[in-house]
JSON list of C-alpha atoms in Angstrom, two decimals:
[
{"chain": "A", "resi": 1, "resn": "UNK", "atom": "CA", "xyz": [0.00, 0.00, 0.00]},
{"chain": "A", "resi": 2, "resn": "UNK", "atom": "CA", "xyz": [0.88, 3.66, -0.13]},
{"chain": "A", "resi": 3, "resn": "UNK", "atom": "CA", "xyz": [3.37, 4.61, 2.57]},
{"chain": "A", "resi": 4, "resn": "UNK", "atom": "CA", "xyz": [4.19, 8.09, 3.82]},
{"chain": "A", "resi": 5, "resn": "UNK", "atom": "CA", "xyz": [7.10, 8.69, 6.16]},
{"chain": "A", "resi": 6, "resn": "UNK", "atom": "CA", "xyz": [8.02, 11.65, 8.32]},
{"chain": "A", "resi": 7, "resn": "UNK", "atom": "CA", "xyz": [11.36, 12.61, 9.73]},
{"chain": "A", "resi": 8, "resn": "UNK", "atom": "CA", "xyz": [12.12, 13.19, 12.50]},
{"chain": "A", "resi": 9, "resn": "UNK", "atom": "CA", "xyz": [9.50, 11.40, 14.58]},
{"chain": "A", "resi": 10, "resn": "UNK", "atom": "CA", "xyz": [10.20, 13.70, 17.49]},
{"chain": "A", "resi": 11, "resn": "UNK", "atom": "CA", "xyz": [12.34, 16.78, 17.99]},
{"chain": "A", "resi": 12, "resn": "UNK", "atom": "CA", "xyz": [13.15, 19.02, 20.90]},
{"chain": "A", "resi": 13, "resn": "UNK", "atom": "CA", "xyz": [14.56, 22.45, 20.22]},
{"chain": "A", "resi": 14, "resn": "UNK", "atom": "CA", "xyz": [15.29, 25.71, 21.98]},
{"chain": "A", "resi": 15, "resn": "UNK", "atom": "CA", "xyz": [13.08, 28.73, 21.59]},
{"chain": "A", "resi": 16, "resn": "UNK", "atom": "CA", "xyz": [14.15, 30.89, 18.66]},
{"chain": "A", "resi": 17, "resn": "UNK", "atom": "CA", "xyz": [15.62, 28.10, 16.56]},
{"chain": "A", "resi": 18, "resn": "UNK", "atom": "CA", "xyz": [14.18, 26.68, 13.33]},
{"chain": "A", "resi": 19, "resn": "UNK", "atom": "CA", "xyz": [13.12, 23.10, 12.79]},
{"chain": "A", "resi": 20, "resn": "UNK", "atom": "CA", "xyz": [12.61, 21.28, 9.50]},
{"chain": "A", "resi": 21, "resn": "UNK", "atom": "CA", "xyz": [10.22, 18.34, 9.18]},
{"chain": "A", "resi": 22, "resn": "UNK", "atom": "CA", "xyz": [10.29, 16.11, 6.11]},
{"chain": "A", "resi": 23, "resn": "UNK", "atom": "CA", "xyz": [7.36, 14.26, 4.59]},
{"chain": "A", "resi": 24, "resn": "UNK", "atom": "CA", "xyz": [8.05, 11.61, 1.95]},
{"chain": "A", "resi": 25, "resn": "UNK", "atom": "CA", "xyz": [5.80, 9.42, -0.14]},
{"chain": "A", "resi": 26, "resn": "UNK", "atom": "CA", "xyz": [7.83, 6.23, -0.35]},
{"chain": "A", "resi": 27, "resn": "UNK", "atom": "CA", "xyz": [6.17, 4.19, -3.08]},
{"chain": "A", "resi": 28, "resn": "UNK", "atom": "CA", "xyz": [4.09, 6.67, -5.03]},
{"chain": "A", "resi": 29, "resn": "UNK", "atom": "CA", "xyz": [4.25, 10.17, -6.45]},
{"chain": "A", "resi": 30, "resn": "UNK", "atom": "CA", "xyz": [2.20, 12.90, -4.85]},
{"chain": "A", "resi": 31, "resn": "UNK", "atom": "CA", "xyz": [1.59, 16.23, -6.53]},
{"chain": "A", "resi": 32, "resn": "UNK", "atom": "CA", "xyz": [-0.33, 17.37, -3.48]},
{"chain": "A", "resi": 33, "resn": "UNK", "atom": "CA", "xyz": [0.58, 17.01, 0.17]},
{"chain": "A", "resi": 34, "resn": "UNK", "atom": "CA", "xyz": [-1.11, 18.41, 3.22]},
{"chain": "A", "resi": 35, "resn": "UNK", "atom": "CA", "xyz": [0.22, 19.55, 6.59]},
{"chain": "A", "resi": 36, "resn": "UNK", "atom": "CA", "xyz": [-1.91, 19.20, 9.70]},
{"chain": "A", "resi": 37, "resn": "UNK", "atom": "CA", "xyz": [-1.40, 20.17, 13.31]},
{"chain": "A", "resi": 38, "resn": "UNK", "atom": "CA", "xyz": [-2.89, 18.11, 16.12]},
{"chain": "A", "resi": 39, "resn": "UNK", "atom": "CA", "xyz": [-3.31, 19.46, 19.64]},
{"chain": "A", "resi": 40, "resn": "UNK", "atom": "CA", "xyz": [-3.89, 17.15, 22.63]},
{"chain": "A", "resi": 41, "resn": "UNK", "atom": "CA", "xyz": [-7.45, 15.82, 22.60]},
{"chain": "A", "resi": 42, "resn": "UNK", "atom": "CA", "xyz": [-8.22, 17.98, 19.60]},
{"chain": "A", "resi": 43, "resn": "UNK", "atom": "CA", "xyz": [-8.89, 17.18, 16.02]},
{"chain": "A", "resi": 44, "resn": "UNK", "atom": "CA", "xyz": [-6.39, 17.61, 13.25]},
{"chain": "A", "resi": 45, "resn": "UNK", "atom": "CA", "xyz": [-6.28, 21.14, 11.91]},
{"chain": "A", "resi": 46, "resn": "UNK", "atom": "CA", "xyz": [-5.31, 21.64, 8.29]},
{"chain": "A", "resi": 47, "resn": "UNK", "atom": "CA", "xyz": [-2.47, 24.14, 8.09]},
{"chain": "A", "resi": 48, "resn": "UNK", "atom": "CA", "xyz": [-1.66, 24.21, 4.40]},
{"chain": "A", "resi": 49, "resn": "UNK", "atom": "CA", "xyz": [-1.88, 22.45, 1.09]},
{"chain": "A", "resi": 50, "resn": "UNK", "atom": "CA", "xyz": [1.43, 21.88, -0.65]},
{"chain": "A", "resi": 51, "resn": "UNK", "atom": "CA", "xyz": [1.57, 21.47, -4.42]},
{"chain": "A", "resi": 52, "resn": "UNK", "atom": "CA", "xyz": [4.71, 20.29, -6.18]},
{"chain": "A", "resi": 53, "resn": "UNK", "atom": "CA", "xyz": [6.46, 23.10, -7.98]},
{"chain": "A", "resi": 54, "resn": "UNK", "atom": "CA", "xyz": [4.23, 25.89, -6.69]},
{"chain": "A", "resi": 55, "resn": "UNK", "atom": "CA", "xyz": [3.60, 27.91, -3.58]},
{"chain": "A", "resi": 56, "resn": "UNK", "atom": "CA", "xyz": [1.68, 26.35, -0.74]},
{"chain": "A", "resi": 57, "resn": "UNK", "atom": "CA", "xyz": [-1.85, 27.44, 0.07]},
{"chain": "A", "resi": 58, "resn": "UNK", "atom": "CA", "xyz": [-2.24, 28.31, 3.73]},
{"chain": "A", "resi": 59, "resn": "UNK", "atom": "CA", "xyz": [-5.41, 28.08, 5.79]},
{"chain": "A", "resi": 60, "resn": "UNK", "atom": "CA", "xyz": [-6.76, 31.18, 7.45]},
{"chain": "A", "resi": 61, "resn": "UNK", "atom": "CA", "xyz": [-4.87, 32.05, 10.60]},
{"chain": "A", "resi": 62, "resn": "UNK", "atom": "CA", "xyz": [-1.71, 30.12, 9.70]},
{"chain": "A", "resi": 63, "resn": "UNK", "atom": "CA", "xyz": [1.36, 32.33, 9.40]},
{"chain": "A", "resi": 64, "resn": "UNK", "atom": "CA", "xyz": [3.07, 31.56, 6.13]},
{"chain": "A", "resi": 65, "resn": "UNK", "atom": "CA", "xyz": [6.29, 33.27, 7.19]},
{"chain": "A", "resi": 66, "resn": "UNK", "atom": "CA", "xyz": [6.47, 31.13, 10.30]},
{"chain": "A", "resi": 67, "resn": "UNK", "atom": "CA", "xyz": [5.56, 27.79, 8.74]},
{"chain": "A", "resi": 68, "resn": "UNK", "atom": "CA", "xyz": [7.56, 27.56, 5.53]},
{"chain": "A", "resi": 69, "resn": "UNK", "atom": "CA", "xyz": [6.50, 24.80, 3.17]},
{"chain": "A", "resi": 70, "resn": "UNK", "atom": "CA", "xyz": [8.52, 23.55, 0.24]},
{"chain": "A", "resi": 71, "resn": "UNK", "atom": "CA", "xyz": [7.38, 20.83, -2.16]},
{"chain": "A", "resi": 72, "resn": "UNK", "atom": "CA", "xyz": [10.36, 20.49, -4.45]},
{"chain": "A", "resi": 73, "resn": "UNK", "atom": "CA", "xyz": [9.70, 17.01, -5.80]},
{"chain": "A", "resi": 74, "resn": "UNK", "atom": "CA", "xyz": [6.85, 14.58, -6.29]},
{"chain": "A", "resi": 75, "resn": "UNK", "atom": "CA", "xyz": [7.90, 12.60, -3.23]},
{"chain": "A", "resi": 76, "resn": "UNK", "atom": "CA", "xyz": [9.06, 15.21, -0.74]},
{"chain": "A", "resi": 77, "resn": "UNK", "atom": "CA", "xyz": [7.50, 18.13, 1.09]},
{"chain": "A", "resi": 78, "resn": "UNK", "atom": "CA", "xyz": [9.14, 19.95, 3.99]},
{"chain": "A", "resi": 79, "resn": "UNK", "atom": "CA", "xyz": [7.70, 22.08, 6.76]},
{"chain": "A", "resi": 80, "resn": "UNK", "atom": "CA", "xyz": [10.09, 24.47, 8.49]},
{"chain": "A", "resi": 81, "resn": "UNK", "atom": "CA", "xyz": [8.97, 26.04, 11.74]},
{"chain": "A", "resi": 82, "resn": "UNK", "atom": "CA", "xyz": [10.97, 29.25, 11.92]},
{"chain": "A", "resi": 83, "resn": "UNK", "atom": "CA", "xyz": [11.91, 30.97, 15.16]},
{"chain": "A", "resi": 84, "resn": "UNK", "atom": "CA", "xyz": [10.03, 28.36, 17.12]},
{"chain": "A", "resi": 85, "resn": "UNK", "atom": "CA", "xyz": [8.35, 29.25, 20.40]},
{"chain": "A", "resi": 86, "resn": "UNK", "atom": "CA", "xyz": [6.83, 27.04, 23.11]},
{"chain": "A", "resi": 87, "resn": "UNK", "atom": "CA", "xyz": [3.34, 27.63, 21.71]},
{"chain": "A", "resi": 88, "resn": "UNK", "atom": "CA", "xyz": [4.47, 25.92, 18.49]},
{"chain": "A", "resi": 89, "resn": "UNK", "atom": "CA", "xyz": [4.89, 22.68, 20.42]},
{"chain": "A", "resi": 90, "resn": "UNK", "atom": "CA", "xyz": [2.49, 20.24, 18.84]},
{"chain": "A", "resi": 91, "resn": "UNK", "atom": "CA", "xyz": [2.10, 17.09, 16.78]},
{"chain": "A", "resi": 92, "resn": "UNK", "atom": "CA", "xyz": [2.56, 17.78, 13.08]},
{"chain": "A", "resi": 93, "resn": "UNK", "atom": "CA", "xyz": [1.15, 15.32, 10.56]},
{"chain": "A", "resi": 94, "resn": "UNK", "atom": "CA", "xyz": [1.49, 15.27, 6.81]},
{"chain": "A", "resi": 95, "resn": "UNK", "atom": "CA", "xyz": [-0.53, 13.44, 4.22]},
{"chain": "A", "resi": 96, "resn": "UNK", "atom": "CA", "xyz": [-0.07, 12.80, 0.53]},
{"chain": "A", "resi": 97, "resn": "UNK", "atom": "CA", "xyz": [-2.75, 12.62, -2.10]},
{"chain": "A", "resi": 98, "resn": "UNK", "atom": "CA", "xyz": [-2.45, 9.56, -4.29]},
{"chain": "A", "resi": 99, "resn": "UNK", "atom": "CA", "xyz": [-2.37, 10.01, -8.04]},
{"chain": "A", "resi": 100, "resn": "UNK", "atom": "CA", "xyz": [-4.20, 6.76, -8.70]},
{"chain": "A", "resi": 101, "resn": "UNK", "atom": "CA", "xyz": [-7.93, 6.41, -8.21]},
{"chain": "A", "resi": 102, "resn": "UNK", "atom": "CA", "xyz": [-9.61, 6.95, -5.85]},
{"chain": "A", "resi": 103, "resn": "UNK", "atom": "CA", "xyz": [-7.86, 10.25, -6.32]},
{"chain": "A", "resi": 104, "resn": "UNK", "atom": "CA", "xyz": [-9.23, 11.85, -3.19]},
{"chain": "A", "resi": 105, "resn": "UNK", "atom": "CA", "xyz": [-7.66, 9.39, -0.77]},
{"chain": "A", "resi": 106, "resn": "UNK", "atom": "CA", "xyz": [-5.02, 10.86, 1.49]},
{"chain": "A", "resi": 107, "resn": "UNK", "atom": "CA", "xyz": [-2.26, 8.71, 2.97]},
{"chain": "A", "resi": 108, "resn": "UNK", "atom": "CA", "xyz": [-0.95, 9.91, 6.30]},
{"chain": "A", "resi": 109, "resn": "UNK", "atom": "CA", "xyz": [2.50, 9.96, 7.82]},
{"chain": "A", "resi": 110, "resn": "UNK", "atom": "CA", "xyz": [3.06, 8.86, 11.43]},
{"chain": "A", "resi": 111, "resn": "UNK", "atom": "CA", "xyz": [3.53, 12.41, 12.66]},
{"chain": "A", "resi": 112, "resn": "UNK", "atom": "CA", "xyz": [6.31, 14.47, 14.23]},
{"chain": "A", "resi": 113, "resn": "UNK", "atom": "CA", "xyz": [6.21, 15.53, 17.88]},
{"chain": "A", "resi": 114, "resn": "UNK", "atom": "CA", "xyz": [7.77, 18.99, 18.24]},
{"chain": "A", "resi": 115, "resn": "UNK", "atom": "CA", "xyz": [8.66, 20.29, 21.69]},
{"chain": "A", "resi": 116, "resn": "UNK", "atom": "CA", "xyz": [10.02, 23.82, 21.98]},
{"chain": "A", "resi": 117, "resn": "UNK", "atom": "CA", "xyz": [11.71, 24.62, 25.26]},
{"chain": "B", "resi": 1, "resn": "UNK", "atom": "CA", "xyz": [-18.41, 26.29, 7.53]},
{"chain": "B", "resi": 2, "resn": "UNK", "atom": "CA", "xyz": [-18.25, 22.54, 7.35]},
{"chain": "B", "resi": 3, "resn": "UNK", "atom": "CA", "xyz": [-17.76, 20.71, 10.63]},
{"chain": "B", "resi": 4, "resn": "UNK", "atom": "CA", "xyz": [-17.82, 17.27, 12.19]},
{"chain": "B", "resi": 5, "resn": "UNK", "atom": "CA", "xyz": [-18.93, 16.37, 15.70]},
{"chain": "B", "resi": 6, "resn": "UNK", "atom": "CA", "xyz": [-18.19, 12.99, 17.20]},
{"chain": "B", "resi": 7, "resn": "UNK", "atom": "CA", "xyz": [-18.81, 11.56, 20.61]},
{"chain": "B", "resi": 8, "resn": "UNK", "atom": "CA", "xyz": [-16.29, 12.25, 23.31]},
{"chain": "B", "resi": 9, "resn": "UNK", "atom": "CA", "xyz": [-14.22, 9.38, 24.58]},
{"chain": "B", "resi": 10, "resn": "UNK", "atom": "CA", "xyz": [-12.65, 7.46, 25.93]},
{"chain": "B", "resi": 11, "resn": "UNK", "atom": "CA", "xyz": [-14.85, 4.48, 25.25]},
{"chain": "B", "resi": 12, "resn": "UNK", "atom": "CA", "xyz": [-14.00, 1.31, 27.11]},
{"chain": "B", "resi": 13, "resn": "UNK", "atom": "CA", "xyz": [-15.55, -2.00, 26.05]},
{"chain": "B", "resi": 14, "resn": "UNK", "atom": "CA", "xyz": [-15.04, -5.64, 26.79]},
{"chain": "B", "resi": 15, "resn": "UNK", "atom": "CA", "xyz": [-13.94, -7.91, 23.97]},
{"chain": "B", "resi": 16, "resn": "UNK", "atom": "CA", "xyz": [-16.85, -9.04, 21.74]},
{"chain": "B", "resi": 17, "resn": "UNK", "atom": "CA", "xyz": [-19.05, -6.11, 22.79]},
{"chain": "B", "resi": 18, "resn": "UNK", "atom": "CA", "xyz": [-20.98, -4.03, 20.25]},
{"chain": "B", "resi": 19, "resn": "UNK", "atom": "CA", "xyz": [-19.46, -0.71, 19.29]},
{"chain": "B", "resi": 20, "resn": "UNK", "atom": "CA", "xyz": [-21.13, 2.50, 18.17]},
{"chain": "B", "resi": 21, "resn": "UNK", "atom": "CA", "xyz": [-19.27, 5.78, 17.78]},
{"chain": "B", "resi": 22, "resn": "UNK", "atom": "CA", "xyz": [-21.57, 8.62, 16.82]},
{"chain": "B", "resi": 23, "resn": "UNK", "atom": "CA", "xyz": [-20.64, 11.17, 14.18]},
{"chain": "B", "resi": 24, "resn": "UNK", "atom": "CA", "xyz": [-22.74, 14.00, 12.83]},
{"chain": "B", "resi": 25, "resn": "UNK", "atom": "CA", "xyz": [-21.76, 16.64, 10.33]},
{"chain": "B", "resi": 26, "resn": "UNK", "atom": "CA", "xyz": [-22.66, 20.08, 9.04]},
{"chain": "B", "resi": 27, "resn": "UNK", "atom": "CA", "xyz": [-21.87, 20.81, 5.43]},
{"chain": "B", "resi": 28, "resn": "UNK", "atom": "CA", "xyz": [-23.08, 22.60, 2.38]},
{"chain": "B", "resi": 29, "resn": "UNK", "atom": "CA", "xyz": [-23.40, 20.58, -0.75]},
{"chain": "B", "resi": 30, "resn": "UNK", "atom": "CA", "xyz": [-22.66, 16.88, -0.83]},
{"chain": "B", "resi": 31, "resn": "UNK", "atom": "CA", "xyz": [-19.52, 15.96, 1.09]},
{"chain": "B", "resi": 32, "resn": "UNK", "atom": "CA", "xyz": [-17.78, 12.63, 1.20]},
{"chain": "B", "resi": 33, "resn": "UNK", "atom": "CA", "xyz": [-17.56, 11.04, 4.66]},
{"chain": "B", "resi": 34, "resn": "UNK", "atom": "CA", "xyz": [-14.71, 9.06, 6.15]},
{"chain": "B", "resi": 35, "resn": "UNK", "atom": "CA", "xyz": [-13.64, 7.15, 9.22]},
{"chain": "B", "resi": 36, "resn": "UNK", "atom": "CA", "xyz": [-9.93, 7.08, 9.95]},
{"chain": "B", "resi": 37, "resn": "UNK", "atom": "CA", "xyz": [-8.21, 5.00, 12.62]},
{"chain": "B", "resi": 38, "resn": "UNK", "atom": "CA", "xyz": [-4.95, 5.83, 14.40]},
{"chain": "B", "resi": 39, "resn": "UNK", "atom": "CA", "xyz": [-3.28, 2.94, 16.18]},
{"chain": "B", "resi": 40, "resn": "UNK", "atom": "CA", "xyz": [-0.72, 3.79, 18.88]},
{"chain": "B", "resi": 41, "resn": "UNK", "atom": "CA", "xyz": [2.48, 5.11, 17.35]},
{"chain": "B", "resi": 42, "resn": "UNK", "atom": "CA", "xyz": [1.16, 4.97, 13.80]},
{"chain": "B", "resi": 43, "resn": "UNK", "atom": "CA", "xyz": [-0.27, 7.38, 11.25]},
{"chain": "B", "resi": 44, "resn": "UNK", "atom": "CA", "xyz": [-3.93, 7.73, 10.39]},
{"chain": "B", "resi": 45, "resn": "UNK", "atom": "CA", "xyz": [-5.31, 5.00, 8.17]},
{"chain": "B", "resi": 46, "resn": "UNK", "atom": "CA", "xyz": [-8.47, 5.16, 6.15]},
{"chain": "B", "resi": 47, "resn": "UNK", "atom": "CA", "xyz": [-10.92, 2.69, 7.67]},
{"chain": "B", "resi": 48, "resn": "UNK", "atom": "CA", "xyz": [-13.93, 3.24, 5.42]},
{"chain": "B", "resi": 49, "resn": "UNK", "atom": "CA", "xyz": [-15.70, 5.90, 3.42]},
{"chain": "B", "resi": 50, "resn": "UNK", "atom": "CA", "xyz": [-18.96, 6.80, 1.71]},
{"chain": "B", "resi": 51, "resn": "UNK", "atom": "CA", "xyz": [-19.35, 9.31, -1.05]},
{"chain": "B", "resi": 52, "resn": "UNK", "atom": "CA", "xyz": [-23.10, 9.74, -1.36]},
{"chain": "B", "resi": 53, "resn": "UNK", "atom": "CA", "xyz": [-26.31, 9.45, 0.63]},
{"chain": "B", "resi": 54, "resn": "UNK", "atom": "CA", "xyz": [-27.31, 5.92, 1.69]},
{"chain": "B", "resi": 55, "resn": "UNK", "atom": "CA", "xyz": [-23.89, 4.53, 0.80]},
{"chain": "B", "resi": 56, "resn": "UNK", "atom": "CA", "xyz": [-22.53, 2.09, 3.35]},
{"chain": "B", "resi": 57, "resn": "UNK", "atom": "CA", "xyz": [-18.82, 1.89, 3.90]},
{"chain": "B", "resi": 58, "resn": "UNK", "atom": "CA", "xyz": [-17.40, -1.26, 5.43]},
{"chain": "B", "resi": 59, "resn": "UNK", "atom": "CA", "xyz": [-14.00, -2.69, 6.31]},
{"chain": "B", "resi": 60, "resn": "UNK", "atom": "CA", "xyz": [-12.58, -5.10, 8.89]},
{"chain": "B", "resi": 61, "resn": "UNK", "atom": "CA", "xyz": [-16.04, -5.69, 10.36]},
{"chain": "B", "resi": 62, "resn": "UNK", "atom": "CA", "xyz": [-16.71, -1.96, 10.79]},
{"chain": "B", "resi": 63, "resn": "UNK", "atom": "CA", "xyz": [-19.64, -0.30, 9.03]},
{"chain": "B", "resi": 64, "resn": "UNK", "atom": "CA", "xyz": [-21.03, 3.21, 8.64]},
{"chain": "B", "resi": 65, "resn": "UNK", "atom": "CA", "xyz": [-23.96, 4.46, 6.58]},
{"chain": "B", "resi": 66, "resn": "UNK", "atom": "CA", "xyz": [-24.17, 7.95, 5.08]},
{"chain": "B", "resi": 67, "resn": "UNK", "atom": "CA", "xyz": [-27.50, 9.31, 6.37]},
{"chain": "B", "resi": 68, "resn": "UNK", "atom": "CA", "xyz": [-28.31, 12.61, 4.74]},
{"chain": "B", "resi": 69, "resn": "UNK", "atom": "CA", "xyz": [-31.63, 13.01, 6.55]},
{"chain": "B", "resi": 70, "resn": "UNK", "atom": "CA", "xyz": [-29.95, 12.88, 9.95]},
{"chain": "B", "resi": 71, "resn": "UNK", "atom": "CA", "xyz": [-26.56, 14.20, 8.75]},
{"chain": "B", "resi": 72, "resn": "UNK", "atom": "CA", "xyz": [-24.88, 11.27, 10.43]},
{"chain": "B", "resi": 73, "resn": "UNK", "atom": "CA", "xyz": [-22.21, 8.69, 9.74]},
{"chain": "B", "resi": 74, "resn": "UNK", "atom": "CA", "xyz": [-22.09, 6.51, 12.85]},
{"chain": "B", "resi": 75, "resn": "UNK", "atom": "CA", "xyz": [-19.41, 3.83, 13.08]},
{"chain": "B", "resi": 76, "resn": "UNK", "atom": "CA", "xyz": [-20.47, 0.36, 14.23]},
{"chain": "B", "resi": 77, "resn": "UNK", "atom": "CA", "xyz": [-18.90, -3.02, 14.80]},
{"chain": "B", "resi": 78, "resn": "UNK", "atom": "CA", "xyz": [-20.73, -6.05, 16.05]},
{"chain": "B", "resi": 79, "resn": "UNK", "atom": "CA", "xyz": [-17.92, -7.62, 18.06]},
{"chain": "B", "resi": 80, "resn": "UNK", "atom": "CA", "xyz": [-14.82, -5.65, 18.97]},
{"chain": "B", "resi": 81, "resn": "UNK", "atom": "CA", "xyz": [-11.40, -7.14, 19.58]},
{"chain": "B", "resi": 82, "resn": "UNK", "atom": "CA", "xyz": [-8.50, -5.98, 21.73]},
{"chain": "B", "resi": 83, "resn": "UNK", "atom": "CA", "xyz": [-6.66, -5.13, 18.51]},
{"chain": "B", "resi": 84, "resn": "UNK", "atom": "CA", "xyz": [-9.35, -2.54, 17.70]},
{"chain": "B", "resi": 85, "resn": "UNK", "atom": "CA", "xyz": [-8.06, -0.32, 20.50]},
{"chain": "B", "resi": 86, "resn": "UNK", "atom": "CA", "xyz": [-7.17, 2.94, 18.78]},
{"chain": "B", "resi": 87, "resn": "UNK", "atom": "CA", "xyz": [-8.37, 6.48, 18.18]},
{"chain": "B", "resi": 88, "resn": "UNK", "atom": "CA", "xyz": [-11.12, 6.84, 15.59]},
{"chain": "B", "resi": 89, "resn": "UNK", "atom": "CA", "xyz": [-11.66, 10.02, 13.61]},
{"chain": "B", "resi": 90, "resn": "UNK", "atom": "CA", "xyz": [-14.72, 10.94, 11.61]},
{"chain": "B", "resi": 91, "resn": "UNK", "atom": "CA", "xyz": [-14.01, 13.31, 8.73]},
{"chain": "B", "resi": 92, "resn": "UNK", "atom": "CA", "xyz": [-15.61, 14.91, 5.72]},
{"chain": "B", "resi": 93, "resn": "UNK", "atom": "CA", "xyz": [-14.23, 16.33, 2.55]},
{"chain": "B", "resi": 94, "resn": "UNK", "atom": "CA", "xyz": [-15.78, 19.06, 0.54]},
{"chain": "B", "resi": 95, "resn": "UNK", "atom": "CA", "xyz": [-16.85, 18.67, -3.03]},
{"chain": "B", "resi": 96, "resn": "UNK", "atom": "CA", "xyz": [-13.32, 19.23, -4.30]},
{"chain": "B", "resi": 97, "resn": "UNK", "atom": "CA", "xyz": [-12.47, 16.00, -2.56]},
{"chain": "B", "resi": 98, "resn": "UNK", "atom": "CA", "xyz": [-9.27, 17.40, -1.15]},
{"chain": "B", "resi": 99, "resn": "UNK", "atom": "CA", "xyz": [-9.57, 19.21, 2.16]},
{"chain": "B", "resi": 100, "resn": "UNK", "atom": "CA", "xyz": [-10.42, 16.99, 5.10]},
{"chain": "B", "resi": 101, "resn": "UNK", "atom": "CA", "xyz": [-12.33, 18.32, 8.09]},
{"chain": "B", "resi": 102, "resn": "UNK", "atom": "CA", "xyz": [-11.84, 16.09, 11.14]},
{"chain": "B", "resi": 103, "resn": "UNK", "atom": "CA", "xyz": [-13.78, 15.47, 14.30]},
{"chain": "B", "resi": 104, "resn": "UNK", "atom": "CA", "xyz": [-11.89, 15.48, 17.60]},
{"chain": "B", "resi": 105, "resn": "UNK", "atom": "CA", "xyz": [-11.38, 11.76, 17.67]},
{"chain": "B", "resi": 106, "resn": "UNK", "atom": "CA", "xyz": [-12.73, 9.07, 19.96]},
{"chain": "B", "resi": 107, "resn": "UNK", "atom": "CA", "xyz": [-10.38, 6.86, 21.88]},
{"chain": "B", "resi": 108, "resn": "UNK", "atom": "CA", "xyz": [-11.46, 3.22, 22.11]},
{"chain": "B", "resi": 109, "resn": "UNK", "atom": "CA", "xyz": [-10.00, 0.76, 24.60]},
{"chain": "B", "resi": 110, "resn": "UNK", "atom": "CA", "xyz": [-11.04, -2.87, 24.35]},
{"chain": "B", "resi": 111, "resn": "UNK", "atom": "CA", "xyz": [-10.22, -5.05, 27.34]},
{"chain": "B", "resi": 112, "resn": "UNK", "atom": "CA", "xyz": [-9.91, -8.86, 27.31]}
]
């Protein structure tokens, strides 16, 4: 089946530093990837839609200068949290949209736990 | 805007018990409806889906029927197993089929 990986699985950083999270589709190509944020006991919140070769589309209220998204190839999207602060601590999950039918199925990565001290 | 409401957990059941997790939605148009499952330490996996009214999605003994009249998509299983312990998310996608709107998730614990 379609597999999506994320790296790292968990990261701890100091306030003010930047952290990059990678999302890879391992056995399929994905022109579209999504980034979600999950708070404890809360649902997943869509942050942005990442399209290969073009700028990401951010959801309302998500700071594009803080959460930089790059989708440079059909198998890799990266999320960089710039100048991280403790309130950015969260569980970040990516998903990739399969090219094959059913075309609206998203395949999810295992998530990255970010802790900002 | 579109939204999904699902029952709060955690839900604790004995093995072989009947499971129902309620999910209702608010949406304009005709969304597709999904149930995702997240096992401990793993990513979300699509459990089942339905794309139009009266469709029934089923997988691994789980079922859910798209009820437009009650705007519901309740998840059911006749006999749960310990291995079903996970967090279950109800979700809908808009007519573009891309953006997913998730409920808050319901944690299920099945005890032997």
